[in-house]
């Protein structure tokens, strides 16, 4: 029974991770030069940074209470907070230090606030900064990613009998597996849920399902062998 | 029942201030030795014929690099602490050894990258290579020292309630990856968009045609990394520090507020989750206003 719940936790955590990573607006290297919309880091690393902040909060909460909802939600909110501050900091640099208006390169009008993008976009670029729709997409993405990481950690601590540090680093590893698979699927840059690339999501979900399943097999083997 | 004492508030504030310093110096270190995304332009510059005197470092990208330095530093500090050494010695020794690792990685990265550009006639300037190593090490030392101290406080000193269950080395890895990703996404924009293309018009994203054609002749002769870091220290570095400091401050603040308001552990966690969601909603509104301010003040794009 414990084994089945462990598998469910890890696989569900992996799926949530993949979904979250696809929603984060990542511009990669071009964004650091104001040539693409989104955060100016790679997909894998910004999602890992956000989820690790969430994991840190979730691990402290897990010592206080064993309620799955509270642990997962604290991981999610910790991750969301990190992402929100990071995107706001990026926008401060774009608007105040570089004098650029945050716009998207994939759509002409913001789907949420209905403010036009096209008149403000620099020609020969793919947008710049983190406009409102990408910001909200990033916040939701960090929420899902953080909850995925916290769910994996919760499963490992409670159903695989891992100690807290071992569960922490294993959760980081399983999260990275899913994040890297999703990054390959995205292929570099994505602006959020309004980006046409978002439609490639099902492919990554299948891959992350299989990847998480393999990780869960290893985790249960280690748990069966009595921990490392 | 966790009581909020002056000690827990004081340590939370110390962690936030150290995080501010760590964030500032992390970004400046990636400017004093060209790393991460803007370094792609330094790499490209030689290939489009722009021979330059930059320190083409680019060890992996900032998150994994800082994960390594902070994990090494926290691990060694933790080892010395378990052997009875006082923290005031153990933490700087750990950070010092991480600085040596850092200089090793910087040397191999620079020499490897630039020697691969031999066919584009980019020389390895030995004075650039030797002279930049120490600024790189010192900037990195301050960042790693601050992060190691944060890990030490969270693992050993922080009173019950905010103390972490993870040991110091794992905390070093976690915060190293986090600070690297923040520095890469916030401060590097100032370097890549503004300083690296200083001779392009201000107030626009850098077009694809500009890529690789970085500014090489500047205010004091041929540009080098020290010109870059002095400029980015005015804006990019402090904003990065502000972001990381704010994250740690608000994480601890919402937990403490939850402890104060809630009666049971579940209620305390529930309150801190609710406060966190509230903070994020406020940030979404601030971003909306900031984008609106930029749109109104700068107006539509002028020119072709």
Short mmCIF file of C-alpha atoms in Angstrom, two decimals:
data_model
loop_
_atom_site.label_atom_id
_atom_site.label_comp_id
_atom_site.label_asym_id
_atom_site.label_seq_id
_atom_site.Cartn_x
_atom_site.Cartn_y
_atom_site.Cartn_z
CA UNK A 1 0.00 0.00 0.00
CA UNK A 2 2.81 2.37 0.95
CA UNK A 3 4.52 1.44 -2.31
CA UNK A 4 1.48 2.34 -4.41
CA UNK A 5 1.07 5.71 -2.70
CA UNK A 6 4.79 6.40 -3.16
CA UNK A 7 4.49 5.73 -6.87
CA UNK A 8 1.40 7.94 -7.12
CA UNK A 9 3.15 10.78 -5.25
CA UNK A 10 6.27 10.69 -7.41
CA UNK A 11 4.45 10.35 -10.73
CA UNK A 12 1.87 13.00 -9.85
CA UNK A 13 4.68 15.27 -8.68
CA UNK A 14 6.47 14.73 -11.98
CA UNK A 15 3.38 15.57 -14.04
CA UNK A 16 2.75 18.72 -12.00
CA UNK A 17 6.39 19.69 -12.49
CA UNK A 18 6.19 19.30 -16.23
CA UNK A 19 2.99 21.33 -16.44
CA UNK A 20 4.49 24.04 -14.26
CA UNK A 21 7.72 24.23 -16.23
CA UNK A 22 5.82 24.72 -19.48
CA UNK A 23 3.97 27.68 -18.02
CA UNK A 24 7.04 29.58 -16.89
CA UNK A 25 8.04 32.33 -19.34
CA UNK A 26 11.64 31.68 -20.28
CA UNK A 27 13.58 33.71 -22.79
CA UNK A 28 16.94 32.06 -22.27
CA UNK A 29 20.09 33.73 -23.52
CA UNK A 30 18.33 36.10 -25.99
CA UNK A 31 16.22 37.53 -23.17
CA UNK A 32 19.36 38.72 -21.40
CA UNK A 33 19.99 40.91 -24.43
CA UNK A 34 16.39 42.08 -24.70
CA UNK A 35 15.76 39.99 -27.81
CA UNK A 36 13.15 37.58 -26.41
CA UNK A 37 10.30 37.73 -23.90
CA UNK A 38 10.62 36.11 -20.53
CA UNK A 39 13.13 35.43 -17.80
CA UNK A 40 16.74 35.58 -18.91
CA UNK A 41 17.75 32.14 -17.65
CA UNK A 42 17.44 28.58 -18.93
CA UNK A 43 14.18 26.70 -18.39
CA UNK A 44 15.66 24.02 -16.15
CA UNK A 45 17.53 26.30 -13.84
CA UNK A 46 14.86 28.90 -13.13
CA UNK A 47 12.30 26.17 -12.44
CA UNK A 48 14.77 24.36 -10.17
CA UNK A 49 15.58 27.58 -8.32
CA UNK A 50 11.89 28.26 -7.72
CA UNK A 51 11.07 24.71 -6.71
CA UNK A 52 14.04 24.50 -4.34
CA UNK A 53 12.83 27.58 -2.48
CA UNK A 54 9.46 25.87 -2.23
CA UNK A 55 11.07 22.60 -1.13
CA UNK A 56 12.94 24.42 1.62
CA UNK A 57 9.67 25.85 2.99
CA UNK A 58 7.86 22.53 2.58
CA UNK A 59 10.54 20.64 4.49
CA UNK A 60 10.20 22.97 7.49
CA UNK A 61 6.40 22.67 7.38
CA UNK A 62 6.62 18.88 7.16
CA UNK A 63 8.24 18.77 10.59
CA UNK A 64 5.28 20.68 12.03
CA UNK A 65 2.37 18.86 10.40
CA UNK A 66 1.81 15.75 8.28
CA UNK A 67 -1.16 17.15 6.36
CA UNK A 68 -0.44 16.59 2.65
CA UNK A 69 -2.36 19.68 1.52
CA UNK A 70 -0.45 22.01 3.83
CA UNK A 71 2.97 20.64 2.87
CA UNK A 72 2.26 20.75 -0.87
CA UNK A 73 0.66 24.20 -0.71
CA UNK A 74 3.54 25.68 1.29
CA UNK A 75 5.97 24.34 -1.30
CA UNK A 76 3.82 25.86 -4.01
CA UNK A 77 3.52 29.27 -2.36
CA UNK A 78 7.24 29.43 -1.53
CA UNK A 79 8.06 28.74 -5.17
CA UNK A 80 5.44 31.26 -6.34
CA UNK A 81 6.94 33.97 -4.14
CA UNK A 82 10.44 33.41 -5.50
CA UNK A 83 9.24 33.53 -9.09
CA UNK A 84 7.13 36.64 -8.56
CA UNK A 85 10.01 38.58 -7.01
CA UNK A 86 12.46 37.41 -9.69
CA UNK A 87 10.21 38.41 -12.57
CA UNK A 88 9.50 41.78 -10.95
CA UNK A 89 13.24 42.36 -10.45
CA UNK A 90 13.84 41.51 -14.10
CA UNK A 91 11.15 43.97 -15.16
CA UNK A 92 12.66 46.69 -12.97
CA UNK A 93 15.93 46.30 -14.85
CA UNK A 94 14.22 46.21 -18.23
CA UNK A 95 12.07 49.30 -17.64
CA UNK A 96 14.32 51.45 -15.46
CA UNK A 97 17.87 50.46 -16.44
CA UNK A 98 17.44 49.63 -20.11
CA UNK A 99 14.40 51.76 -20.96
CA UNK A 100 12.44 48.94 -22.57
CA UNK A 101 8.67 48.34 -22.46
CA UNK A 102 7.86 44.68 -21.63
CA UNK A 103 5.99 43.18 -24.58
CA UNK A 104 5.41 39.75 -26.02
CA UNK A 105 6.60 38.71 -29.45
CA UNK A 106 4.07 35.96 -30.09
CA UNK A 107 0.77 37.85 -29.75
CA UNK A 108 -0.19 41.41 -30.68
CA UNK A 109 -2.48 42.14 -27.74
CA UNK A 110 -2.23 40.99 -24.12
CA UNK A 111 -4.86 38.25 -23.68
CA UNK A 112 -5.52 39.26 -20.05
CA UNK A 113 -5.21 43.03 -19.81
CA UNK A 114 -5.96 43.75 -23.49
CA UNK A 115 -3.08 46.24 -23.78
CA UNK A 116 -1.50 46.26 -27.26
CA UNK A 117 2.06 44.99 -27.72
CA UNK A 118 2.93 45.60 -31.35
CA UNK A 119 3.50 49.40 -31.29
CA UNK A 120 5.95 49.03 -28.41
CA UNK A 121 8.02 46.12 -29.72
CA UNK A 122 11.54 46.71 -31.04
CA UNK A 123 11.82 45.53 -34.66
CA UNK A 124 14.00 42.47 -35.32
CA UNK A 125 13.40 41.17 -31.79
CA UNK A 126 11.01 38.56 -30.45
CA UNK A 127 9.67 40.79 -27.69
CA UNK A 128 11.38 41.78 -24.43
CA UNK A 129 10.68 41.87 -20.71
CA UNK A 130 7.91 40.01 -18.89
CA UNK A 131 4.47 41.44 -19.76
CA UNK A 132 1.40 40.82 -17.61
CA UNK A 133 0.26 37.61 -19.30
CA UNK A 134 3.74 36.06 -19.01
CA UNK A 135 3.97 37.22 -15.38
CA UNK A 136 0.70 35.55 -14.42
CA UNK A 137 1.64 32.45 -16.40
CA UNK A 138 4.95 32.33 -14.56
CA UNK A 139 3.30 32.66 -11.17
CA UNK A 140 0.90 29.80 -11.93
CA UNK A 141 3.77 27.74 -13.37
CA UNK A 142 5.86 28.24 -10.24
CA UNK A 143 2.85 27.27 -8.11
CA UNK A 144 2.49 23.98 -9.99
CA UNK A 145 6.23 23.30 -10.10
CA UNK A 146 6.67 23.96 -6.40
CA UNK A 147 3.72 21.76 -5.53
CA UNK A 148 5.19 18.98 -7.68
CA UNK A 149 8.53 19.14 -5.88
CA UNK A 150 6.87 19.27 -2.46
CA UNK A 151 4.63 16.31 -3.34
CA UNK A 152 7.65 14.22 -4.34
CA UNK A 153 9.38 15.19 -1.07
CA UNK A 154 6.26 14.36 0.95
CA UNK A 155 5.97 10.93 -0.69
CA UNK A 156 9.63 10.13 -0.06
CA UNK A 157 9.61 11.18 3.60
CA UNK A 158 6.33 9.52 4.58
CA UNK A 159 6.06 6.46 2.32
CA UNK A 160 9.65 5.55 1.46
CA UNK A 161 11.09 6.10 4.93
CA UNK A 162 13.82 8.41 3.65
CA UNK A 163 15.44 10.76 6.12
CA UNK A 164 14.75 14.45 5.50
CA UNK A 165 18.12 15.32 3.84
CA UNK A 166 18.02 12.20 1.63
CA UNK A 167 14.45 12.97 0.63
CA UNK A 168 15.44 16.57 -0.09
CA UNK A 169 18.21 15.73 -2.50
CA UNK A 170 16.19 12.89 -4.09
CA UNK A 171 13.26 15.24 -4.63
CA UNK A 172 15.66 17.71 -6.25
CA UNK A 173 16.96 14.97 -8.52
CA UNK A 174 13.51 13.73 -9.57
CA UNK A 175 12.38 17.33 -10.12
CA UNK A 176 15.42 17.95 -12.32
CA UNK A 177 14.64 14.83 -14.37
CA UNK A 178 11.21 16.17 -15.20
CA UNK A 179 12.42 19.73 -15.69
CA UNK A 180 15.12 18.69 -18.17
CA UNK A 181 12.67 16.54 -20.16
CA UNK A 182 10.29 19.48 -20.33
CA UNK A 183 13.14 21.82 -21.33
CA UNK A 184 13.99 19.53 -24.24
CA UNK A 185 10.36 19.61 -25.30
CA UNK A 186 10.23 23.40 -25.15
CA UNK A 187 13.41 23.77 -27.13
CA UNK A 188 14.83 26.92 -25.60
CA UNK A 189 12.25 29.67 -25.12
CA UNK A 190 8.57 29.80 -24.26
CA UNK A 191 6.44 32.77 -23.30
CA UNK A 192 3.75 31.11 -21.20
CA UNK A 193 0.39 29.56 -21.78
CA UNK A 194 -0.44 31.91 -24.64
CA UNK A 195 2.59 30.77 -26.63
CA UNK A 196 1.82 28.35 -29.55
CA UNK A 197 4.63 26.13 -28.19
CA UNK A 198 2.41 25.40 -25.20
CA UNK A 199 0.41 23.02 -27.40
CA UNK A 200 3.42 20.64 -27.38
CA UNK A 201 2.69 19.90 -23.71
CA UNK A 202 1.14 16.35 -24.09
CA UNK A 203 4.41 15.04 -25.51
CA UNK A 204 6.33 16.16 -22.43
CA UNK A 205 3.68 14.83 -20.06
CA UNK A 206 4.04 11.34 -21.52
CA UNK A 207 7.85 11.52 -21.28
CA UNK A 208 7.73 12.81 -17.70
CA UNK A 209 5.26 10.07 -16.74
CA UNK A 210 7.74 7.42 -17.88
CA UNK A 211 10.71 9.26 -16.38
CA UNK A 212 9.01 9.66 -13.00
CA UNK A 213 7.98 6.00 -13.06
CA UNK A 214 11.62 4.95 -13.48
CA UNK A 215 12.66 7.31 -10.66
CA UNK A 216 9.92 5.86 -8.45
CA UNK A 217 11.22 2.34 -9.12
CA UNK A 218 14.68 3.41 -7.97
CA UNK A 219 13.27 5.16 -4.91
CA UNK A 220 11.31 2.08 -3.85
CA UNK A 221 14.40 -0.11 -4.40
CA UNK A 222 16.44 2.14 -2.12
CA UNK A 223 13.65 2.20 0.43
CA UNK A 224 13.41 -1.62 0.30
CA UNK A 225 17.18 -1.90 0.79
CA UNK A 226 16.86 0.17 3.95
CA UNK A 227 17.90 3.60 2.77
CA UNK A 228 21.40 4.75 1.81
CA UNK B 1 3.51 26.40 20.39
CA UNK B 2 6.28 28.56 19.02
CA UNK B 3 6.87 31.84 20.84
CA UNK B 4 8.10 34.76 18.83
CA UNK B 5 11.12 36.09 20.66
CA UNK B 6 13.39 38.95 19.75
CA UNK B 7 16.06 36.35 18.89
CA UNK B 8 14.07 34.73 16.09
CA UNK B 9 13.18 38.10 14.56
CA UNK B 10 16.80 39.27 14.79
CA UNK B 11 18.14 36.15 13.09
CA UNK B 12 15.52 36.41 10.35
CA UNK B 13 16.64 39.99 9.70
CA UNK B 14 20.31 38.96 9.65
CA UNK B 15 19.49 36.27 7.08
CA UNK B 16 17.69 38.86 4.92
CA UNK B 17 20.60 41.31 5.07
CA UNK B 18 23.15 38.61 4.26
CA UNK B 19 20.97 37.57 1.35
CA UNK B 20 21.01 41.15 0.07
CA UNK B 21 24.80 41.17 0.11
CA UNK B 22 25.01 37.70 -1.41
CA UNK B 23 22.71 38.65 -4.28
CA UNK B 24 24.58 41.86 -5.05
CA UNK B 25 27.97 40.19 -5.14
CA UNK B 26 26.74 37.15 -7.03
CA UNK B 27 25.62 39.36 -9.88
CA UNK B 28 28.77 41.47 -9.77
CA UNK B 29 30.90 38.32 -9.84
CA UNK B 30 29.16 37.21 -13.01
CA UNK B 31 29.99 40.65 -14.43
CA UNK B 32 33.64 40.77 -13.35
CA UNK B 33 34.21 37.46 -15.12
CA UNK B 34 31.81 37.25 -17.98
CA UNK B 35 29.46 34.40 -17.23
CA UNK B 36 26.01 33.11 -18.16
CA UNK B 37 23.79 34.44 -20.93
CA UNK B 38 25.54 37.71 -21.82
CA UNK B 39 28.73 35.70 -22.24
CA UNK B 40 27.16 34.12 -25.29
CA UNK B 41 27.74 37.48 -26.96
CA UNK B 42 31.38 37.56 -25.84
CA UNK B 43 31.74 34.09 -27.33
CA UNK B 44 30.03 35.19 -30.53
CA UNK B 45 32.07 38.39 -30.77
CA UNK B 46 35.29 36.64 -31.77
CA UNK B 47 33.39 34.61 -34.35
CA UNK B 48 32.07 37.74 -36.09
CA UNK B 49 35.51 39.33 -36.09
CA UNK B 50 35.22 41.38 -32.88
CA UNK B 51 38.46 40.43 -31.10
CA UNK B 52 38.05 41.52 -27.48
CA UNK B 53 39.77 41.66 -24.07
CA UNK B 54 36.92 40.15 -22.06
CA UNK B 55 37.33 37.33 -19.56
CA UNK B 56 35.25 34.71 -21.37
CA UNK B 57 34.44 32.65 -18.29
CA UNK B 58 31.04 30.97 -18.62
CA UNK B 59 31.41 28.10 -16.21
CA UNK B 60 28.22 26.17 -16.98
CA UNK B 61 25.89 29.04 -16.19
CA UNK B 62 25.35 30.62 -12.78
CA UNK B 63 22.94 28.27 -10.98
CA UNK B 64 25.03 25.08 -11.16
CA UNK B 65 28.26 27.05 -10.66
CA UNK B 66 27.01 28.67 -7.47
CA UNK B 67 25.51 25.35 -6.42
CA UNK B 68 29.04 23.92 -6.56
CA UNK B 69 30.76 26.78 -4.75
CA UNK B 70 28.20 27.05 -1.97
CA UNK B 71 27.91 23.28 -1.50
CA UNK B 72 31.71 22.96 -1.27
CA UNK B 73 31.95 25.89 1.10
CA UNK B 74 29.07 24.79 3.31
CA UNK B 75 30.34 21.21 3.30
CA UNK B 76 33.84 22.16 4.41
CA UNK B 77 32.50 24.62 6.99
CA UNK B 78 30.17 21.93 8.34
CA UNK B 79 33.06 19.47 8.53
CA UNK B 80 35.19 21.94 10.48
CA UNK B 81 32.27 22.83 12.75
CA UNK B 82 31.66 19.16 13.58
CA UNK B 83 35.33 18.89 14.53
CA UNK B 84 34.94 21.63 17.09
CA UNK B 85 36.20 24.66 15.21
CA UNK B 86 34.32 27.89 15.91
CA UNK B 87 32.01 29.20 13.21
CA UNK B 88 33.95 32.44 12.83
CA UNK B 89 36.91 30.42 11.54
CA UNK B 90 35.12 27.53 9.87
CA UNK B 91 32.89 29.58 7.57
CA UNK B 92 35.62 31.81 6.05
CA UNK B 93 37.90 28.79 5.58
CA UNK B 94 35.11 26.98 3.74
CA UNK B 95 34.47 30.04 1.58
CA UNK B 96 38.20 30.40 0.94
CA UNK B 97 38.50 26.85 -0.33
CA UNK B 98 35.44 27.41 -2.52
CA UNK B 99 37.22 30.49 -3.90
CA UNK B 100 40.20 28.32 -4.86
CA UNK B 101 37.81 25.91 -6.61
CA UNK B 102 36.23 28.93 -8.29
CA UNK B 103 39.56 30.23 -9.59
CA UNK B 104 40.43 26.77 -10.92
CA UNK B 105 37.14 26.52 -12.78
CA UNK B 106 37.48 30.08 -14.08
CA UNK B 107 40.98 29.42 -15.42
CA UNK B 108 40.09 26.21 -17.22
CA UNK B 109 36.89 27.74 -18.61
CA UNK B 110 38.58 30.85 -19.96
CA UNK B 111 41.61 29.07 -21.39
CA UNK B 112 39.46 26.37 -22.96
CA UNK B 113 36.95 28.75 -24.50
CA UNK B 114 39.41 31.22 -25.88
CA UNK B 115 41.84 28.64 -27.24
CA UNK B 116 38.92 27.17 -29.18
CA UNK B 117 38.59 30.54 -30.90
CA UNK B 118 42.13 30.41 -32.27
CA UNK B 119 40.91 30.20 -35.86
CA UNK B 120 39.03 33.48 -35.42
CA UNK B 121 42.36 35.02 -34.37
CA UNK B 122 41.20 35.78 -30.83
CA UNK B 123 44.36 35.74 -28.68
CA UNK B 124 44.54 34.59 -25.08
CA UNK B 125 45.63 37.79 -23.37
CA UNK B 126 47.75 36.60 -20.46
CA UNK B 127 47.44 39.90 -18.60
CA UNK B 128 43.63 39.72 -18.84
CA UNK B 129 43.68 36.12 -17.65
CA UNK B 130 46.02 36.59 -14.67
CA UNK B 131 44.74 39.98 -13.60
CA UNK B 132 41.03 39.13 -13.53
CA UNK B 133 41.39 36.00 -11.42
CA UNK B 134 41.67 37.87 -8.14
CA UNK B 135 38.64 40.17 -8.65
CA UNK B 136 36.63 37.12 -9.67
CA UNK B 137 37.73 35.25 -6.55
CA UNK B 138 37.06 38.17 -4.20
CA UNK B 139 33.58 38.94 -5.54
CA UNK B 140 32.73 35.25 -5.41
CA UNK B 141 34.17 34.95 -1.91
CA UNK B 142 31.80 37.56 -0.48
CA UNK B 143 28.78 35.96 -2.15
CA UNK B 144 29.73 32.44 -1.03
CA UNK B 145 30.63 33.62 2.48
CA UNK B 146 27.21 35.24 2.86
CA UNK B 147 25.38 32.16 1.58
CA UNK B 148 27.41 29.85 3.85
CA UNK B 149 26.57 32.02 6.83
CA UNK B 150 22.89 31.92 5.87
CA UNK B 151 23.11 28.12 5.72
CA UNK B 152 24.83 28.02 9.10
CA UNK B 153 22.18 30.23 10.69
CA UNK B 154 19.33 28.22 9.19
CA UNK B 155 20.83 24.85 10.13
CA UNK B 156 22.25 25.50 13.58
CA UNK B 157 21.46 28.86 15.11
CA UNK B 158 17.91 29.75 14.18
CA UNK B 159 15.48 29.10 17.02
CA UNK B 160 12.83 26.39 16.78
CA UNK B 161 10.17 27.00 14.16
CA UNK B 162 12.37 28.44 11.44
CA UNK B 163 15.27 25.98 11.81
CA UNK B 164 15.85 23.86 8.76
CA UNK B 165 15.90 20.04 8.78
CA UNK B 166 18.40 19.98 5.94
CA UNK B 167 22.11 19.87 6.81
CA UNK B 168 24.46 22.68 5.78
CA UNK B 169 25.83 21.14 2.56
CA UNK B 170 22.35 20.52 1.14
CA UNK B 171 21.27 24.01 2.11
CA UNK B 172 24.36 25.34 0.36
CA UNK B 173 23.36 23.51 -2.81
CA UNK B 174 19.77 24.75 -2.61
CA UNK B 175 20.61 28.40 -2.00
CA UNK B 176 23.48 28.29 -4.47
CA UNK B 177 21.16 27.17 -7.26
CA UNK B 178 18.56 29.72 -6.19
CA UNK B 179 20.95 32.67 -6.02
CA UNK B 180 22.46 31.66 -9.35
CA UNK B 181 19.09 31.57 -11.08
CA UNK B 182 18.10 34.94 -9.59
CA UNK B 183 21.39 36.58 -10.54
CA UNK B 184 21.14 35.16 -14.00
CA UNK B 185 17.59 36.39 -14.62
CA UNK B 186 17.78 39.82 -12.96
CA UNK B 187 21.27 41.30 -12.93
CA UNK B 188 22.52 39.77 -16.17
CA UNK B 189 19.93 41.78 -18.08
CA UNK B 190 21.72 44.96 -17.06
CA UNK B 191 25.01 43.56 -18.33
CA UNK B 192 23.65 41.98 -21.50
CA UNK B 193 21.12 44.56 -22.65
CA UNK B 194 22.73 47.76 -21.44
CA UNK B 195 26.46 47.61 -20.81
CA UNK B 196 27.49 45.04 -23.39
CA UNK B 197 25.93 47.08 -26.20
CA UNK B 198 26.59 50.50 -24.71
CA UNK B 199 27.16 52.15 -28.07
CA UNK B 200 23.70 51.12 -29.39
CA UNK B 201 20.65 53.39 -28.93
CA UNK B 202 19.23 53.39 -25.43
CA UNK B 203 15.66 52.27 -24.87
CA UNK B 204 15.24 49.33 -27.22
CA UNK B 205 15.75 45.58 -27.12
CA UNK B 206 18.97 44.53 -28.79
CA UNK B 207 18.17 43.41 -32.32
CA UNK B 208 19.37 40.11 -33.69
CA UNK B 209 21.66 41.96 -36.13
CA UNK B 210 23.55 43.49 -33.19
CA UNK B 211 24.40 40.11 -31.68
CA UNK B 212 28.13 39.52 -31.34
CA UNK B 213 29.00 43.14 -32.08
CA UNK B 214 29.72 44.15 -28.51
CA UNK B 215 31.22 47.44 -27.35
CA UNK B 216 34.98 47.11 -27.26
CA UNK B 217 36.26 50.69 -27.26
CA UNK B 218 34.89 52.68 -24.37
CA UNK B 219 35.41 55.47 -21.88
CA UNK B 220 38.90 54.50 -20.72
CA UNK B 221 40.39 52.84 -23.76
CA UNK B 222 39.73 49.21 -24.58
CA UNK B 223 36.86 47.83 -22.52
CA UNK B 224 37.57 45.11 -19.99
CA UNK B 225 35.55 43.39 -17.26
CA UNK B 226 36.36 46.00 -14.62
CA UNK B 227 34.62 48.65 -16.74
CA UNK B 228 31.59 46.36 -16.85
CA UNK B 229 31.43 45.62 -13.15
CA UNK B 230 31.78 49.26 -12.08
CA UNK B 231 28.77 50.15 -14.21
CA UNK B 232 26.61 47.20 -13.20
CA UNK B 233 27.38 47.84 -9.53
CA UNK B 234 25.22 50.95 -9.85
CA UNK B 235 21.99 49.15 -10.78
CA UNK B 236 22.08 45.48 -11.72
CA UNK B 237 23.93 44.24 -8.63
CA UNK B 238 21.81 46.01 -5.99
CA UNK B 239 18.52 45.05 -7.69
CA UNK B 240 19.61 41.40 -7.68
CA UNK B 241 20.46 41.72 -4.00
CA UNK B 242 17.10 43.36 -3.35
CA UNK B 243 15.27 40.47 -5.03
CA UNK B 244 17.07 37.71 -3.11
CA UNK B 245 16.91 39.63 0.16
CA UNK B 246 13.19 40.28 -0.31
CA UNK B 247 12.51 36.62 -1.03
CA UNK B 248 14.20 35.46 2.17
CA UNK B 249 12.73 38.33 4.17
CA UNK B 250 9.16 37.68 3.08
CA UNK B 251 9.51 33.90 3.43
CA UNK B 252 10.59 34.30 7.06
CA UNK B 253 8.15 37.14 7.72
CA UNK B 254 5.10 35.24 6.55
CA UNK B 255 6.12 32.21 8.61
CA UNK B 256 6.59 34.35 11.74
CA UNK B 257 3.28 36.12 11.14
CA UNK B 258 1.60 32.74 10.77
CA UNK B 259 3.12 31.59 14.09
CA UNK B 260 1.77 34.70 15.77
CA UNK B 261 -1.78 34.50 14.44
CA UNK B 262 -2.48 30.75 14.40
CA UNK B 263 -3.28 28.68 17.46
CA UNK B 264 -2.47 25.19 16.19
CA UNK B 265 0.40 24.19 13.88
CA UNK B 266 -2.08 23.60 11.04
CA UNK B 267 -3.61 27.04 11.48
CA UNK B 268 -0.15 28.64 11.62
CA UNK B 269 0.87 27.04 8.32
CA UNK B 270 -2.49 27.89 6.79
CA UNK B 271 -2.10 31.55 7.71
CA UNK B 272 1.41 31.72 6.29
CA UNK B 273 0.16 30.17 3.03
CA UNK B 274 -2.63 32.75 2.84
CA UNK B 275 -0.25 35.63 3.52
CA UNK B 276 2.09 34.30 0.82
CA UNK B 277 -0.72 34.29 -1.73
CA UNK B 278 -1.60 37.85 -0.68
CA UNK B 279 2.00 39.00 -1.20
CA UNK B 280 2.05 37.47 -4.70
CA UNK B 281 -1.20 39.24 -5.63
CA UNK B 282 0.33 42.55 -4.51
CA UNK B 283 3.39 41.82 -6.68
CA UNK B 284 1.18 41.08 -9.70
CA UNK B 285 -0.47 44.48 -9.21
CA UNK B 286 2.93 46.21 -8.83
CA UNK B 287 4.10 44.59 -12.08
CA UNK B 288 0.93 45.75 -13.86
CA UNK B 289 1.54 49.31 -12.66
CA UNK B 290 5.24 49.18 -13.59
CA UNK B 291 4.48 48.00 -17.13
CA UNK B 292 1.77 50.69 -17.42
CA UNK B 293 4.23 53.34 -16.21
CA UNK B 294 6.79 52.24 -18.83
CA UNK B 295 4.21 52.24 -21.61
CA UNK B 296 3.00 55.73 -20.74
CA UNK B 297 6.40 57.30 -20.11
CA UNK B 298 8.31 55.83 -23.04
CA UNK B 299 5.52 55.74 -25.59
CA UNK B 300 5.42 53.70 -28.75
CA UNK B 301 8.54 52.61 -30.55
CA UNK B 302 10.01 55.39 -32.70
CA UNK B 303 12.41 54.67 -35.54
CA UNK B 304 12.90 51.71 -37.81
#
